[in-house]
PDB file of C-alpha atoms in Angstrom:
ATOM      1  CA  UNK A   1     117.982  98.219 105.452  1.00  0.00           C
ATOM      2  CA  UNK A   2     118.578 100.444 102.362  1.00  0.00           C
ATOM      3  CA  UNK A   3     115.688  99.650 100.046  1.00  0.00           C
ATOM      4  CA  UNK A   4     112.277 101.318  99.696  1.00  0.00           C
ATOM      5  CA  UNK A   5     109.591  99.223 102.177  1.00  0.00           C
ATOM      6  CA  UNK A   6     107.109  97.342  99.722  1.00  0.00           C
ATOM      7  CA  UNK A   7     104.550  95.336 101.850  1.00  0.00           C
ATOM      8  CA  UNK A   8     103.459  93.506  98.475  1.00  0.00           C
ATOM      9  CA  UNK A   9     106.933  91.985  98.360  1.00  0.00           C
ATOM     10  CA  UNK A  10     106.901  88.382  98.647  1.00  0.00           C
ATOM     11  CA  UNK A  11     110.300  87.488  97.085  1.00  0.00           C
ATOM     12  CA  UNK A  12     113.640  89.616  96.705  1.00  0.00           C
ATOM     13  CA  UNK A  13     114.368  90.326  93.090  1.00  0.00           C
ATOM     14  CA  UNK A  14     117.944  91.872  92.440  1.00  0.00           C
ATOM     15  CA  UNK A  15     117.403  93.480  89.979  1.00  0.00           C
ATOM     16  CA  UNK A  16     114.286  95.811  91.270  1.00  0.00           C
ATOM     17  CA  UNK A  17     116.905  96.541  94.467  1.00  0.00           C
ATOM     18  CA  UNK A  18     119.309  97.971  92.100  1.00  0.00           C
ATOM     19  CA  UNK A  19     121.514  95.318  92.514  1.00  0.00           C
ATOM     20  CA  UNK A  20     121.391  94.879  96.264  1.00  0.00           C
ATOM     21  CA  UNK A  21     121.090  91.541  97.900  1.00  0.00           C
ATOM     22  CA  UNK A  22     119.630  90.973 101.367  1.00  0.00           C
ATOM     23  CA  UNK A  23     121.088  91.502 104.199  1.00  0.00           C
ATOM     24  CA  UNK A  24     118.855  88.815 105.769  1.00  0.00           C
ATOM     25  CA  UNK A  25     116.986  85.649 104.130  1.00  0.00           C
ATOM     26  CA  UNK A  26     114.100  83.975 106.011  1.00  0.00           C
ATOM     27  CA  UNK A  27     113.738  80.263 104.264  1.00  0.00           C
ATOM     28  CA  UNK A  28     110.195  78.468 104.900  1.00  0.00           C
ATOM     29  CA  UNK A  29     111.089  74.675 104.402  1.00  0.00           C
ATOM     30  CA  UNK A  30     108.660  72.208 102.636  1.00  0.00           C
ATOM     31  CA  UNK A  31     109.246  68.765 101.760  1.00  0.00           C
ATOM     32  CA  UNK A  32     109.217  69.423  98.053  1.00  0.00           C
ATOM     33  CA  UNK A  33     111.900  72.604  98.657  1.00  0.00           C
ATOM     34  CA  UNK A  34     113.640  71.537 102.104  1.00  0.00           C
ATOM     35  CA  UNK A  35     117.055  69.805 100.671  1.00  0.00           C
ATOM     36  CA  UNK A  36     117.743  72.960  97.674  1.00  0.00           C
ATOM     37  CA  UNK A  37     117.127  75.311 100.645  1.00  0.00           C
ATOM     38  CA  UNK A  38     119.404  73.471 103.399  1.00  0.00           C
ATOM     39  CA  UNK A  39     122.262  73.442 100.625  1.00  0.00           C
ATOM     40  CA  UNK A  40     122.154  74.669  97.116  1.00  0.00           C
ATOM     41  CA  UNK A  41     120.301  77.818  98.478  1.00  0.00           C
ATOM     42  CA  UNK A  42     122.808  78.242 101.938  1.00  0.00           C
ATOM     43  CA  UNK A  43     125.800  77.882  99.105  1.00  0.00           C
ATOM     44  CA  UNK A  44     124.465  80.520  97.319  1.00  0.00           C
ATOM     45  CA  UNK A  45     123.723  83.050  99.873  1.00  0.00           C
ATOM     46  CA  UNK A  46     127.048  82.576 101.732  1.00  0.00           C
ATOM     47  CA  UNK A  47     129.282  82.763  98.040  1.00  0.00           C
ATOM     48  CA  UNK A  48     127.074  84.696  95.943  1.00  0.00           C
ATOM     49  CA  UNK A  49     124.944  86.674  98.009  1.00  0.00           C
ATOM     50  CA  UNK A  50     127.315  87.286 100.781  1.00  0.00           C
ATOM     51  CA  UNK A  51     123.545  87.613 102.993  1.00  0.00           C
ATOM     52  CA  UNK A  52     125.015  88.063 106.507  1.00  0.00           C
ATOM     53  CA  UNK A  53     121.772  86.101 108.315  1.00  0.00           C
ATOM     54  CA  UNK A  54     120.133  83.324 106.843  1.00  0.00           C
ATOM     55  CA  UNK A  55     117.581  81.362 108.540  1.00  0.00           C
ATOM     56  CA  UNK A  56     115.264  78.569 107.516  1.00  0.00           C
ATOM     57  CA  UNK A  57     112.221  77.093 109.119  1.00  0.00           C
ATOM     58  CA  UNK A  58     109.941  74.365 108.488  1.00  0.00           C
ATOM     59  CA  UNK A  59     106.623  74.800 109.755  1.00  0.00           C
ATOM     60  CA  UNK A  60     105.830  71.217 109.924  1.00  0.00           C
ATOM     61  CA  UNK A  61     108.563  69.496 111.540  1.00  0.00           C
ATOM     62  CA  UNK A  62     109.412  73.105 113.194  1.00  0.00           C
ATOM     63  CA  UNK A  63     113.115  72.624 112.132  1.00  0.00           C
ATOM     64  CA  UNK A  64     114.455  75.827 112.978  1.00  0.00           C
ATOM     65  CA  UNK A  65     118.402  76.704 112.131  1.00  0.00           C
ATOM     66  CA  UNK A  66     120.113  79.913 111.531  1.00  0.00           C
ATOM     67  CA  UNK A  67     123.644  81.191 110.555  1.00  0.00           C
ATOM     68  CA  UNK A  68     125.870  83.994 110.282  1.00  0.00           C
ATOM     69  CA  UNK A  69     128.203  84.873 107.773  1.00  0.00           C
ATOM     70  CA  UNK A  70     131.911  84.596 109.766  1.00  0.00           C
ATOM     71  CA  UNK A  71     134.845  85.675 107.210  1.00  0.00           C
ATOM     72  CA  UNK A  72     132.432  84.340 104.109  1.00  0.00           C
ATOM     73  CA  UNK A  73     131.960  81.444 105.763  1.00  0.00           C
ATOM     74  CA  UNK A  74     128.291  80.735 107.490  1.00  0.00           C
ATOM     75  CA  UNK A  75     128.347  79.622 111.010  1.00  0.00           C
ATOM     76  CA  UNK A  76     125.648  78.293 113.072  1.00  0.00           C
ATOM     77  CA  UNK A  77     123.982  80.737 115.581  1.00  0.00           C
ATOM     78  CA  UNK A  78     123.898  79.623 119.031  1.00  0.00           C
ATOM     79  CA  UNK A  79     120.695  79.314 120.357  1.00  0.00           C
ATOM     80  CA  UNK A  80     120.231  81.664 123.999  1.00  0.00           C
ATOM     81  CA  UNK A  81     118.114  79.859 126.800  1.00  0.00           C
ATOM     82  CA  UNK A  82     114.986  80.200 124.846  1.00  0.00           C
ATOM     83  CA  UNK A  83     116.017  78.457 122.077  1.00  0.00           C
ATOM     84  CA  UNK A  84     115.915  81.597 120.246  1.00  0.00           C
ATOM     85  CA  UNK A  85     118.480  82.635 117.437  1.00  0.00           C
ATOM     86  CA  UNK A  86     120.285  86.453 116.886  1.00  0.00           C
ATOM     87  CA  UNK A  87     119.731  87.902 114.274  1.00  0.00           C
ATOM     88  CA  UNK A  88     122.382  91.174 113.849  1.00  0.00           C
ATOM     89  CA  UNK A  89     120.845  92.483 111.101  1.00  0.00           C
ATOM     90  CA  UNK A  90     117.512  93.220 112.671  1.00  0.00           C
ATOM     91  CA  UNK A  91     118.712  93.557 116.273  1.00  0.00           C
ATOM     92  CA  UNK A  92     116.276  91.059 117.080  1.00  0.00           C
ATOM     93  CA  UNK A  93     115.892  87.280 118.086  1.00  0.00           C
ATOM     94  CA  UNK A  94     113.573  84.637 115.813  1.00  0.00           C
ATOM     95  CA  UNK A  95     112.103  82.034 117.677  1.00  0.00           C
ATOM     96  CA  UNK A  96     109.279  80.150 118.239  1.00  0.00           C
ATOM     97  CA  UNK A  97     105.843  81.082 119.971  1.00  0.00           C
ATOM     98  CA  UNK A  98     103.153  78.663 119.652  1.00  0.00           C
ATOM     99  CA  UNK A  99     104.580  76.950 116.642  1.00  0.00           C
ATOM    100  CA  UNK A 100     105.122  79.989 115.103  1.00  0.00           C
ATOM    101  CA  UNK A 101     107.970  81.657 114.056  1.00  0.00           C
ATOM    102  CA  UNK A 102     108.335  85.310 115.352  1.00  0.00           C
ATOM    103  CA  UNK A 103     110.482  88.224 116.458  1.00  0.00           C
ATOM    104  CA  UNK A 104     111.785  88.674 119.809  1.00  0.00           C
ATOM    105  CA  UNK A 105     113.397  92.036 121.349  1.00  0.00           C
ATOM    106  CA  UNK A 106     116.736  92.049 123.008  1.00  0.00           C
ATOM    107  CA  UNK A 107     114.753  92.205 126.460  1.00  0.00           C
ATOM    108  CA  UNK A 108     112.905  89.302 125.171  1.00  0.00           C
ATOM    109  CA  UNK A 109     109.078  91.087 124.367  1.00  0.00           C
ATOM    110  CA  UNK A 110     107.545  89.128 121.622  1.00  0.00           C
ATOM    111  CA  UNK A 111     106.969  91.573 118.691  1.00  0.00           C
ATOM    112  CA  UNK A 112     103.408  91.947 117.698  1.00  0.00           C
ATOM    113  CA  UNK A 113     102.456  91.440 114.270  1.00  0.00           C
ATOM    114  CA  UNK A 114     100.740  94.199 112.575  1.00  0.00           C
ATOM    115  CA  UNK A 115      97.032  91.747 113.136  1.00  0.00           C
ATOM    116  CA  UNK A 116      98.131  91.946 117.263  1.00  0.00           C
ATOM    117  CA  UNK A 117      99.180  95.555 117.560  1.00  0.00           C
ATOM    118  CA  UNK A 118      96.274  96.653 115.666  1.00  0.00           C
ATOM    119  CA  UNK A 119      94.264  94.801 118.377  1.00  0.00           C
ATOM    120  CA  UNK A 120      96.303  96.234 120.997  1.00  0.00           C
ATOM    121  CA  UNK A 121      95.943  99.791 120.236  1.00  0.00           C
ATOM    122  CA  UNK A 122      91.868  99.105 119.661  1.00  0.00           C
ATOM    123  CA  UNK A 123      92.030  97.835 123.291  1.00  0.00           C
ATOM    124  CA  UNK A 124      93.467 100.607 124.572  1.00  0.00           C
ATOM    125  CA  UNK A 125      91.576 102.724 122.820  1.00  0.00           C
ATOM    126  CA  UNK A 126      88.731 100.988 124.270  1.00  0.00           C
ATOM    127  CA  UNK A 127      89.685 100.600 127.691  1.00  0.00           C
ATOM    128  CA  UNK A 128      90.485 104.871 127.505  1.00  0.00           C
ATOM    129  CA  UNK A 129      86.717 105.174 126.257  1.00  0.00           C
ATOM    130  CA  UNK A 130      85.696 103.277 129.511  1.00  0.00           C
ATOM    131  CA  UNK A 131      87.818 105.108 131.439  1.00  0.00           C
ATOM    132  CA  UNK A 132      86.677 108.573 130.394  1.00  0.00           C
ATOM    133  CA  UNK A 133      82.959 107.741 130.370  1.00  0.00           C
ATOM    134  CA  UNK A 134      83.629 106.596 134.294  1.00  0.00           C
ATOM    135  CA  UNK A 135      85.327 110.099 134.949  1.00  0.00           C
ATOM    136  CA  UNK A 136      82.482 111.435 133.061  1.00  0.00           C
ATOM    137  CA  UNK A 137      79.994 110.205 135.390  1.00  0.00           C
ATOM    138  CA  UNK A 138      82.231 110.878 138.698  1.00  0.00           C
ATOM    139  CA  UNK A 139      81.473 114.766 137.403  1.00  0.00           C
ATOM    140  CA  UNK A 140      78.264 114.308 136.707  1.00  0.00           C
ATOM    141  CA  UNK A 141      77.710 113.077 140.575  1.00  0.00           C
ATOM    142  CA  UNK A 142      79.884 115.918 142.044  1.00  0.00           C
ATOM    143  CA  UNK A 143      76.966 118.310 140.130  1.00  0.00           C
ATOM    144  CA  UNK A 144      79.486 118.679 137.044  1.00  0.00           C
ATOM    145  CA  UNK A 145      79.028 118.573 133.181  1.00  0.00           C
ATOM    146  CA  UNK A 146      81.484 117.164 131.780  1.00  0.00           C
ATOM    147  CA  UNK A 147      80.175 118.184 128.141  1.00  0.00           C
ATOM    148  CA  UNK A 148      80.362 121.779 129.280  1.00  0.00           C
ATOM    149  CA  UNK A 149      83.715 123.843 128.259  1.00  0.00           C
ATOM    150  CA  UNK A 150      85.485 124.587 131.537  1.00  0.00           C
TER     151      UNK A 150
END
């Protein structure tokens, strides 16, 4: 999205983004921050931000909301039959999974955080290992080493 990927970030700061603004906010809702973010914080972001997507969630209640920014004005994002919301700046649904919030593709895959496809790939890593040691021993039965170059 036109700045350089920092998985330390945990806040946008305009000034280290040479003066660029997000093109999409993400707002986690707590009591204490929940009625600055629903309108102080959408004001700003819509007039002063121009941020096309802004979404806000609140992992307790699971109030979930997004909008999109319509001729500088934000407008609510239709849920689809999931419940899930568009976002056109990533080209991908948010929506819940478990009480969760989390990405969801076009075709409607959930996207794996980096924890899940870490696991994936060590299962299939794992379930290749099996595989090979069962071809292994297939050769080994027809009179075959395996270990040998062919």
């Amino acid at each position: 999205m036109g700045t350089n990927p920092n998985p330390n970030r945990r806040s946008w700061v305009i000034w280290r983004e040479e003066g660029k603004y997000p093109n999409l906010i993400v707002e986690i809702l707590s009591d204490s921050t929940g009625k600055v973010d629903r309108e102080e914080k959408k004001q700003i972001y819509q007039d002063i931000f121009r941020t096309p997507d802004y979404f806000w969630f609140d992992p307790e209640s699971l109030e979930f909301a997004g909008f999109t920014l319509i001729s500088g004005q934000y407008q609510p994002i239709a849920p689809n039959s999931q419940g899930w919301l568009w976002s056109g700046q990533l080209g991908l649904y948010l929506g819940l999974s478990a009480n969760k919030l989390r990405y969801f593709t076009p075709e409607g895959e959930l996207v794996p955080t980096p924890a899940e496809a870490a696991q994936q790939a060590e299962t299939q890593v794992e379930q290749e290992r099996q595989k090979s040691a069962k071809l292994a021993a297939k050769l080994r039965e027809l009179g075959i080493n395996p270990d040998e170059n062919l």
